Amino acid sequence: MTSVKNETASAVRLADYRPPEYLIDTISLTIALDPTETRVTAEMAIRRNNGTPRNAPLRLDGDELSLQSVRIDGKRLSGDAYHATPDLLTITAPPEGAFTLTVETLVDPTANTQLMGLYRSSGNYCTQCEAEGFRRITYFLDRPDVLAVYTTRIEAKKDDAPILLANGNLTDSGDLPDGRHYAVWNDPFPKPSYLFAMVAGSLGVVEDEFTTQSGRKVDLKIYVEPGKEPRCAYAMDALKRSMTWDEEAFGREYDLDIFMIVAVSDFNMGAMENKGLNVFNDRYILADPQTATDQDYANIEAVIAHEYFHNWTGNRITCRDWFQLCLKEGLTVFRDQEFSSDQRSRAVKRISDVRLLKSHQFAEDAGPLAHPVRPNTYKEINNFYTATVYEKGAELIRMLKTLLGPEGFRAGMDLYFELHDGEAVTVEDFLAAFADATGTDLSQFMLWYEQAGTPALAVTSAFDATAEKLTLTFEQSCPPTPGQPVKKPMHIPVRFGLVGPDGQDLSYGAVAGATVTGDTIHVVDERHRVTFSGVKAPPVPSLLRGFSAPVKLVGGLTTGEFGFLAGHDSDPFNRWQAIQNLAMGLLTETTAAAHAGKPVPSDDSFLDAMGAIASDTGLDPAFRALALQLPGETDIARDIGEDVDPDAIATARNALRSAIGTALGDIFRSLYDTLADSGPYSPDADAAGRRALRNVALDYLLAAGGEAAEARARDHYFGADNMTDRLAAMTSLVHAAAPAAREALTDFHDRFAGDPLVIDKWFAVQAAAPFAGTLSKVEELTTHTAFSWSNPNRVRSLIGVFATGNPTQFNRADGAGFEFIANAVLKLDRSNPQVAARLLSAFRSWRALEPERRERAEAALRQVAATTPLSADVQDIVSRSLD
Ligand code: TRP
Ligand code: ZN
């Protein structure tokens, strides 16, 4: 059992920010590794910051530390000169001038189940310090605005830990008595403590090198569990492509002589950008065609890029405080999205990103956990690594680029790097660089960082054929969110085109009302009108092209007009969006029918539109695969917004899926046959797109039912030569409750037993099965030998997928799904509060449920709230959820 932080932890407020009273310029760490008694000696060069009174007490953060000794300038302090608890070391009256503080602590990495600080994974030692994990290693000013130069000496038994790694460059290594050895690493770049890392153990390595644009050679190393080296090739390739791209797209070159990545099996999040020593969840490193899907490959590429890009956006320029988290995360997500767009298909990447944004961030924004991209208060910072900070944060950068144009955006980025390299800064500093570089007033834009909630943008259009005038009227509003009842109007960039009868964008003459620059209408007022003159034919306005702002666009077009855009818009994103709108309209209508127990009506014009897309060989297969996928059950629930009946949604959606499968059976069979792969597997975007479309076709055929479809899916499963096809076939069989599902599940288990990352897929497919028996199956699987409550990947694939990927079963009318998750949260909270709190956020949409389910969800939340002790993490989520 880990220590439980103060239950009534008080809130931290942005308004209370004060610069640190002391600064630490250098820290020299000696870490003598031992499974249960690791001795950490930290020698810190400390001085008073400007404005700090003489002899002001020095308070260093700790967390579960056991202090062994304290020295100032080499002299041991007497007991009254300091005060120590496991989470705070106070030096009562430090010297006036600069001094050296040496602190010795003991930590127990084996007992560290939170996976924050120094812990063990598969027998190796590793660290995770963001956000506040360094204080679990030694007492320190554990805040991102204290930048120090780190020297790290690691000592360990040579047999246990032949590999010793830390940030920066290796400066010394050698043998010690008693079969021990040491290595010393120095990182010349001053950095905050959250970027510290060390790793030690028995690891295999894959090596390569990269020459930067200025001709410097950089050694690249990826460390993995011995034997897994062959699965690192794609990650290494993605790393080199990321390094090239950052030079070309942002002019950013790597700065150390070595860049290392370590893959670990026990990790709370995706990966971590520690300076020169990224630590990854191994699911974002390891891939080969037999074990990784196309989506896994795409994720690996994106996460490798993301962590690498942090070297400039996060590390060289870091955050002043944790309220500024989006400064590094939103910006770095934007950068990795752009990288993937350039490496793959821009349209397909944009559609996938917006799907993710809507399903995660819009859902967060619509519930009790809504918060601004830059929050102004938090109780537990770990709970703010959210879709809002990351994904909406990236959308804000994208809007900034739309507002300033590519050149203005690049000029702002260049100025930001030039002004703030080596500093810890704020969102204001960031925006000021863009304002200064381009002479733009960004004060209204700043509201995007401060106001939570998804703005609704209602639009009406009126065309006067005789006057050749089109008038668009926009009205923006933003629903209340916790602590923010009323919002100010924001600057919403609406990229647009006026699509003429032939599908081409119409030209227009004078513009009156709202400002229009290039292809963008700038909606800045609550109610804003724009009139285009010289419009020679009746247009269909295509608005919010490329999803140019994270808003909910309401109204404006008829079903017929959406149908037209679905077939003709030159903007592929809006073609996709138009189809989604048609599907959503139909699905909300049929859900109401299903809820009322009426037969679910069908719609031939929609089926025709789907057929047209499925068979349009002029379209990228990956785009067709996305366009053919109906909005998810949770997306439909969000659109309905209140009194949600998840069973009715599933009934309506399944009815439409089977109607599509039946009506377009010939098209899908022919797609399945013509898209068959020739040649060996390649994870590239084109090949992946063809597989995606073929697997969508197969899934629809199964949804329509019949023995022939089942036989086809069974063959697809057993004939597959790659994980993408095998997993797609198994998933479709399981969801269709086909007789061969059991056979596939058994085969899959036996084929991949002993490969935890693949068994995660096996857990996930079963956890997502939309059937009444699933909950007891999931309970049973928690006792499977491959399952472990202490491994976050296992917990996420079985328990997490049940909670967030199975709307009918998590939201069971009898409340058993809620109860199961509440109990899982309480169990996990005793070992890993971060993972527990994240799981609990599955309840975020509970208030939108119909009354019976709502009552049961609330009861489960109240049960969690009433439990003592609770971690600060879970306490924070449960109290906000019930507020
Ligand atoms: N900064 C990491 C990223 O690239 C996020 C992260 C990794 C993290 N591990 C963590 C955040 C642990 C909090 C706790 O996005
Ligand atoms: Zn990040």
JSON list of C-alpha atoms in Angstrom, two decimals, residues 205-322:
[
{"chain": "A", "resi": 205, "resn": "VAL", "atom": "CA", "xyz": [20.00, -2.52, -28.06]},
{"chain": "A", "resi": 206, "resn": "VAL", "atom": "CA", "xyz": [19.44, -1.51, -31.66]},
{"chain": "A", "resi": 207, "resn": "GLU", "atom": "CA", "xyz": [21.87, 1.10, -32.93]},
{"chain": "A", "resi": 208, "resn": "ASP", "atom": "CA", "xyz": [21.87, 3.52, -35.81]},
{"chain": "A", "resi": 209, "resn": "GLU", "atom": "CA", "xyz": [23.03, 7.05, -36.50]},
{"chain": "A", "resi": 210, "resn": "PHE", "atom": "CA", "xyz": [21.79, 10.33, -37.90]},
{"chain": "A", "resi": 211, "resn": "THR", "atom": "CA", "xyz": [23.65, 13.25, -39.40]},
{"chain": "A", "resi": 212, "resn": "THR", "atom": "CA", "xyz": [22.02, 16.59, -38.65]},
{"chain": "A", "resi": 213, "resn": "GLN", "atom": "CA", "xyz": [21.61, 19.39, -41.21]},
{"chain": "A", "resi": 214, "resn": "SER", "atom": "CA", "xyz": [24.74, 21.08, -39.88]},
{"chain": "A", "resi": 215, "resn": "GLY", "atom": "CA", "xyz": [26.68, 17.84, -40.27]},
{"chain": "A", "resi": 216, "resn": "ARG", "atom": "CA", "xyz": [26.85, 16.60, -36.68]},
{"chain": "A", "resi": 217, "resn": "LYS", "atom": "CA", "xyz": [26.68, 12.84, -36.14]},
{"chain": "A", "resi": 218, "resn": "VAL", "atom": "CA", "xyz": [24.20, 11.62, -33.53]},
{"chain": "A", "resi": 219, "resn": "ASP", "atom": "CA", "xyz": [24.21, 8.07, -32.15]},
{"chain": "A", "resi": 220, "resn": "LEU", "atom": "CA", "xyz": [20.72, 6.59, -31.98]},
{"chain": "A", "resi": 221, "resn": "LYS", "atom": "CA", "xyz": [19.96, 3.73, -29.62]},
{"chain": "A", "resi": 222, "resn": "ILE", "atom": "CA", "xyz": [16.78, 1.88, -28.80]},
{"chain": "A", "resi": 223, "resn": "TYR", "atom": "CA", "xyz": [16.94, -0.38, -25.74]},
{"chain": "A", "resi": 224, "resn": "VAL", "atom": "CA", "xyz": [14.45, -3.22, -25.32]},
{"chain": "A", "resi": 225, "resn": "GLU", "atom": "CA", "xyz": [13.97, -6.50, -23.53]},
{"chain": "A", "resi": 226, "resn": "PRO", "atom": "CA", "xyz": [16.68, -8.83, -24.93]},
{"chain": "A", "resi": 227, "resn": "GLY", "atom": "CA", "xyz": [15.28, -10.79, -27.87]},
{"chain": "A", "resi": 228, "resn": "LYS", "atom": "CA", "xyz": [12.87, -8.04, -28.96]},
{"chain": "A", "resi": 229, "resn": "GLU", "atom": "CA", "xyz": [15.47, -6.14, -31.03]},
{"chain": "A", "resi": 230, "resn": "PRO", "atom": "CA", "xyz": [14.01, -7.24, -34.38]},
{"chain": "A", "resi": 231, "resn": "ARG", "atom": "CA", "xyz": [10.76, -5.51, -33.47]},
{"chain": "A", "resi": 232, "resn": "CYS", "atom": "CA", "xyz": [12.44, -2.08, -33.22]},
{"chain": "A", "resi": 233, "resn": "ALA", "atom": "CA", "xyz": [13.12, -1.45, -36.90]},
{"chain": "A", "resi": 234, "resn": "TYR", "atom": "CA", "xyz": [10.02, 0.61, -37.56]},
{"chain": "A", "resi": 235, "resn": "ALA", "atom": "CA", "xyz": [10.52, 2.73, -34.44]},
{"chain": "A", "resi": 236, "resn": "MET", "atom": "CA", "xyz": [14.11, 3.50, -35.48]},
{"chain": "A", "resi": 237, "resn": "ASP", "atom": "CA", "xyz": [12.98, 4.41, -38.97]},
{"chain": "A", "resi": 238, "resn": "ALA", "atom": "CA", "xyz": [10.27, 6.67, -37.56]},
{"chain": "A", "resi": 239, "resn": "LEU", "atom": "CA", "xyz": [12.85, 8.36, -35.34]},
{"chain": "A", "resi": 240, "resn": "LYS", "atom": "CA", "xyz": [15.13, 9.20, -38.25]},
{"chain": "A", "resi": 241, "resn": "ARG", "atom": "CA", "xyz": [12.21, 10.51, -40.29]},
{"chain": "A", "resi": 242, "resn": "SER", "atom": "CA", "xyz": [11.14, 12.66, -37.31]},
{"chain": "A", "resi": 243, "resn": "MET", "atom": "CA", "xyz": [14.62, 14.13, -36.99]},
{"chain": "A", "resi": 244, "resn": "THR", "atom": "CA", "xyz": [14.68, 15.04, -40.68]},
{"chain": "A", "resi": 245, "resn": "TRP", "atom": "CA", "xyz": [11.18, 16.48, -40.59]},
{"chain": "A", "resi": 246, "resn": "ASP", "atom": "CA", "xyz": [11.84, 18.77, -37.62]},
{"chain": "A", "resi": 247, "resn": "GLU", "atom": "CA", "xyz": [14.82, 20.22, -39.45]},
{"chain": "A", "resi": 248, "resn": "GLU", "atom": "CA", "xyz": [12.80, 20.79, -42.62]},
{"chain": "A", "resi": 249, "resn": "ALA", "atom": "CA", "xyz": [9.47, 21.92, -41.18]},
{"chain": "A", "resi": 250, "resn": "PHE", "atom": "CA", "xyz": [10.67, 23.90, -38.13]},
{"chain": "A", "resi": 251, "resn": "GLY", "atom": "CA", "xyz": [14.42, 24.35, -38.63]},
{"chain": "A", "resi": 252, "resn": "ARG", "atom": "CA", "xyz": [15.06, 22.43, -35.40]},
{"chain": "A", "resi": 253, "resn": "GLU", "atom": "CA", "xyz": [18.18, 20.31, -35.09]},
{"chain": "A", "resi": 254, "resn": "TYR", "atom": "CA", "xyz": [19.00, 17.77, -32.40]},
{"chain": "A", "resi": 255, "resn": "ASP", "atom": "CA", "xyz": [21.50, 19.02, -29.82]},
{"chain": "A", "resi": 256, "resn": "LEU", "atom": "CA", "xyz": [23.25, 16.12, -27.99]},
{"chain": "A", "resi": 257, "resn": "ASP", "atom": "CA", "xyz": [25.64, 13.53, -29.45]},
{"chain": "A", "resi": 258, "resn": "ILE", "atom": "CA", "xyz": [23.37, 10.68, -28.47]},
{"chain": "A", "resi": 259, "resn": "PHE", "atom": "CA", "xyz": [19.62, 10.05, -28.45]},
{"chain": "A", "resi": 260, "resn": "MET", "atom": "CA", "xyz": [18.33, 7.02, -26.55]},
{"chain": "A", "resi": 261, "resn": "ILE", "atom": "CA", "xyz": [14.94, 5.39, -26.23]},
{"chain": "A", "resi": 262, "resn": "VAL", "atom": "CA", "xyz": [14.13, 2.68, -23.70]},
{"chain": "A", "resi": 263, "resn": "ALA", "atom": "CA", "xyz": [11.01, 0.51, -24.00]},
{"chain": "A", "resi": 264, "resn": "VAL", "atom": "CA", "xyz": [9.48, -0.65, -20.71]},
{"chain": "A", "resi": 265, "resn": "SER", "atom": "CA", "xyz": [6.50, -2.90, -20.06]},
{"chain": "A", "resi": 266, "resn": "ASP", "atom": "CA", "xyz": [5.08, -1.10, -17.03]},
{"chain": "A", "resi": 267, "resn": "PHE", "atom": "CA", "xyz": [4.26, 2.50, -17.82]},
{"chain": "A", "resi": 268, "resn": "ASN", "atom": "CA", "xyz": [1.40, 4.77, -16.82]},
{"chain": "A", "resi": 269, "resn": "MET", "atom": "CA", "xyz": [1.12, 6.67, -20.08]},
{"chain": "A", "resi": 270, "resn": "GLY", "atom": "CA", "xyz": [2.34, 6.45, -23.68]},
{"chain": "A", "resi": 271, "resn": "ALA", "atom": "CA", "xyz": [5.90, 7.71, -23.43]},
{"chain": "A", "resi": 272, "resn": "MET", "atom": "CA", "xyz": [8.07, 10.36, -21.82]},
{"chain": "A", "resi": 273, "resn": "GLU", "atom": "CA", "xyz": [10.39, 12.93, -23.38]},
{"chain": "A", "resi": 274, "resn": "ASN", "atom": "CA", "xyz": [13.25, 12.89, -20.79]},
{"chain": "A", "resi": 275, "resn": "LYS", "atom": "CA", "xyz": [16.21, 14.79, -22.23]},
{"chain": "A", "resi": 276, "resn": "GLY", "atom": "CA", "xyz": [18.22, 12.51, -24.51]},
{"chain": "A", "resi": 277, "resn": "LEU", "atom": "CA", "xyz": [16.65, 9.43, -22.87]},
{"chain": "A", "resi": 278, "resn": "ASN", "atom": "CA", "xyz": [13.03, 8.94, -23.85]},
{"chain": "A", "resi": 279, "resn": "VAL", "atom": "CA", "xyz": [11.23, 6.19, -21.96]},
{"chain": "A", "resi": 280, "resn": "PHE", "atom": "CA", "xyz": [8.42, 4.47, -23.81]},
{"chain": "A", "resi": 281, "resn": "ASN", "atom": "CA", "xyz": [5.58, 2.16, -23.07]},
{"chain": "A", "resi": 282, "resn": "ASP", "atom": "CA", "xyz": [6.78, -0.80, -25.14]},
{"chain": "A", "resi": 283, "resn": "ARG", "atom": "CA", "xyz": [3.49, -0.86, -27.06]},
{"chain": "A", "resi": 284, "resn": "TYR", "atom": "CA", "xyz": [4.71, 2.29, -28.82]},
{"chain": "A", "resi": 285, "resn": "ILE", "atom": "CA", "xyz": [8.03, 0.72, -29.87]},
{"chain": "A", "resi": 286, "resn": "LEU", "atom": "CA", "xyz": [7.60, -2.94, -30.69]},
{"chain": "A", "resi": 287, "resn": "ALA", "atom": "CA", "xyz": [6.14, -3.92, -34.04]},
{"chain": "A", "resi": 288, "resn": "ASP", "atom": "CA", "xyz": [6.29, -6.60, -36.66]},
{"chain": "A", "resi": 289, "resn": "PRO", "atom": "CA", "xyz": [3.64, -7.65, -39.18]},
{"chain": "A", "resi": 290, "resn": "GLN", "atom": "CA", "xyz": [2.58, -10.69, -37.16]},
{"chain": "A", "resi": 291, "resn": "THR", "atom": "CA", "xyz": [1.95, -8.84, -33.92]},
{"chain": "A", "resi": 292, "resn": "ALA", "atom": "CA", "xyz": [1.20, -5.18, -34.73]},
{"chain": "A", "resi": 293, "resn": "THR", "atom": "CA", "xyz": [-1.71, -3.70, -36.64]},
{"chain": "A", "resi": 294, "resn": "ASP", "atom": "CA", "xyz": [-1.52, -0.86, -39.13]},
{"chain": "A", "resi": 295, "resn": "GLN", "atom": "CA", "xyz": [-2.92, 1.34, -36.37]},
{"chain": "A", "resi": 296, "resn": "ASP", "atom": "CA", "xyz": [-0.10, 0.22, -34.07]},
{"chain": "A", "resi": 297, "resn": "TYR", "atom": "CA", "xyz": [2.45, 1.22, -36.69]},
{"chain": "A", "resi": 298, "resn": "ALA", "atom": "CA", "xyz": [0.79, 4.62, -37.12]},
{"chain": "A", "resi": 299, "resn": "ASN", "atom": "CA", "xyz": [0.73, 5.11, -33.35]},
{"chain": "A", "resi": 300, "resn": "ILE", "atom": "CA", "xyz": [4.41, 4.19, -33.02]},
{"chain": "A", "resi": 301, "resn": "GLU", "atom": "CA", "xyz": [5.33, 6.71, -35.70]},
{"chain": "A", "resi": 302, "resn": "ALA", "atom": "CA", "xyz": [3.24, 9.41, -34.00]},
{"chain": "A", "resi": 303, "resn": "VAL", "atom": "CA", "xyz": [4.49, 8.79, -30.46]},
{"chain": "A", "resi": 304, "resn": "ILE", "atom": "CA", "xyz": [8.15, 8.53, -31.53]},
{"chain": "A", "resi": 305, "resn": "ALA", "atom": "CA", "xyz": [7.73, 11.84, -33.33]},
{"chain": "A", "resi": 306, "resn": "HIS", "atom": "CA", "xyz": [5.86, 13.41, -30.42]},
{"chain": "A", "resi": 307, "resn": "GLU", "atom": "CA", "xyz": [8.54, 12.60, -27.85]},
{"chain": "A", "resi": 308, "resn": "TYR", "atom": "CA", "xyz": [11.35, 13.54, -30.19]},
{"chain": "A", "resi": 309, "resn": "PHE", "atom": "CA", "xyz": [9.69, 16.89, -31.01]},
{"chain": "A", "resi": 310, "resn": "HIS", "atom": "CA", "xyz": [9.46, 17.66, -27.30]},
{"chain": "A", "resi": 311, "resn": "ASN", "atom": "CA", "xyz": [13.22, 18.18, -27.37]},
{"chain": "A", "resi": 312, "resn": "TRP", "atom": "CA", "xyz": [12.49, 21.69, -28.63]},
{"chain": "A", "resi": 313, "resn": "THR", "atom": "CA", "xyz": [8.91, 22.18, -27.54]},
{"chain": "A", "resi": 314, "resn": "GLY", "atom": "CA", "xyz": [9.06, 21.18, -23.90]},
{"chain": "A", "resi": 315, "resn": "ASN", "atom": "CA", "xyz": [12.73, 20.59, -23.14]},
{"chain": "A", "resi": 316, "resn": "ARG", "atom": "CA", "xyz": [14.78, 23.45, -24.63]},
{"chain": "A", "resi": 317, "resn": "ILE", "atom": "CA", "xyz": [11.80, 25.70, -23.89]},
{"chain": "A", "resi": 318, "resn": "THR", "atom": "CA", "xyz": [9.82, 24.39, -20.97]},
{"chain": "A", "resi": 319, "resn": "CYS", "atom": "CA", "xyz": [6.78, 25.34, -18.87]},
{"chain": "A", "resi": 320, "resn": "ARG", "atom": "CA", "xyz": [6.97, 27.90, -16.09]},
{"chain": "A", "resi": 321, "resn": "ASP", "atom": "CA", "xyz": [4.38, 25.97, -14.06]},
{"chain": "A", "resi": 322, "resn": "TRP", "atom": "CA", "xyz": [2.02, 23.06, -14.64]}
]
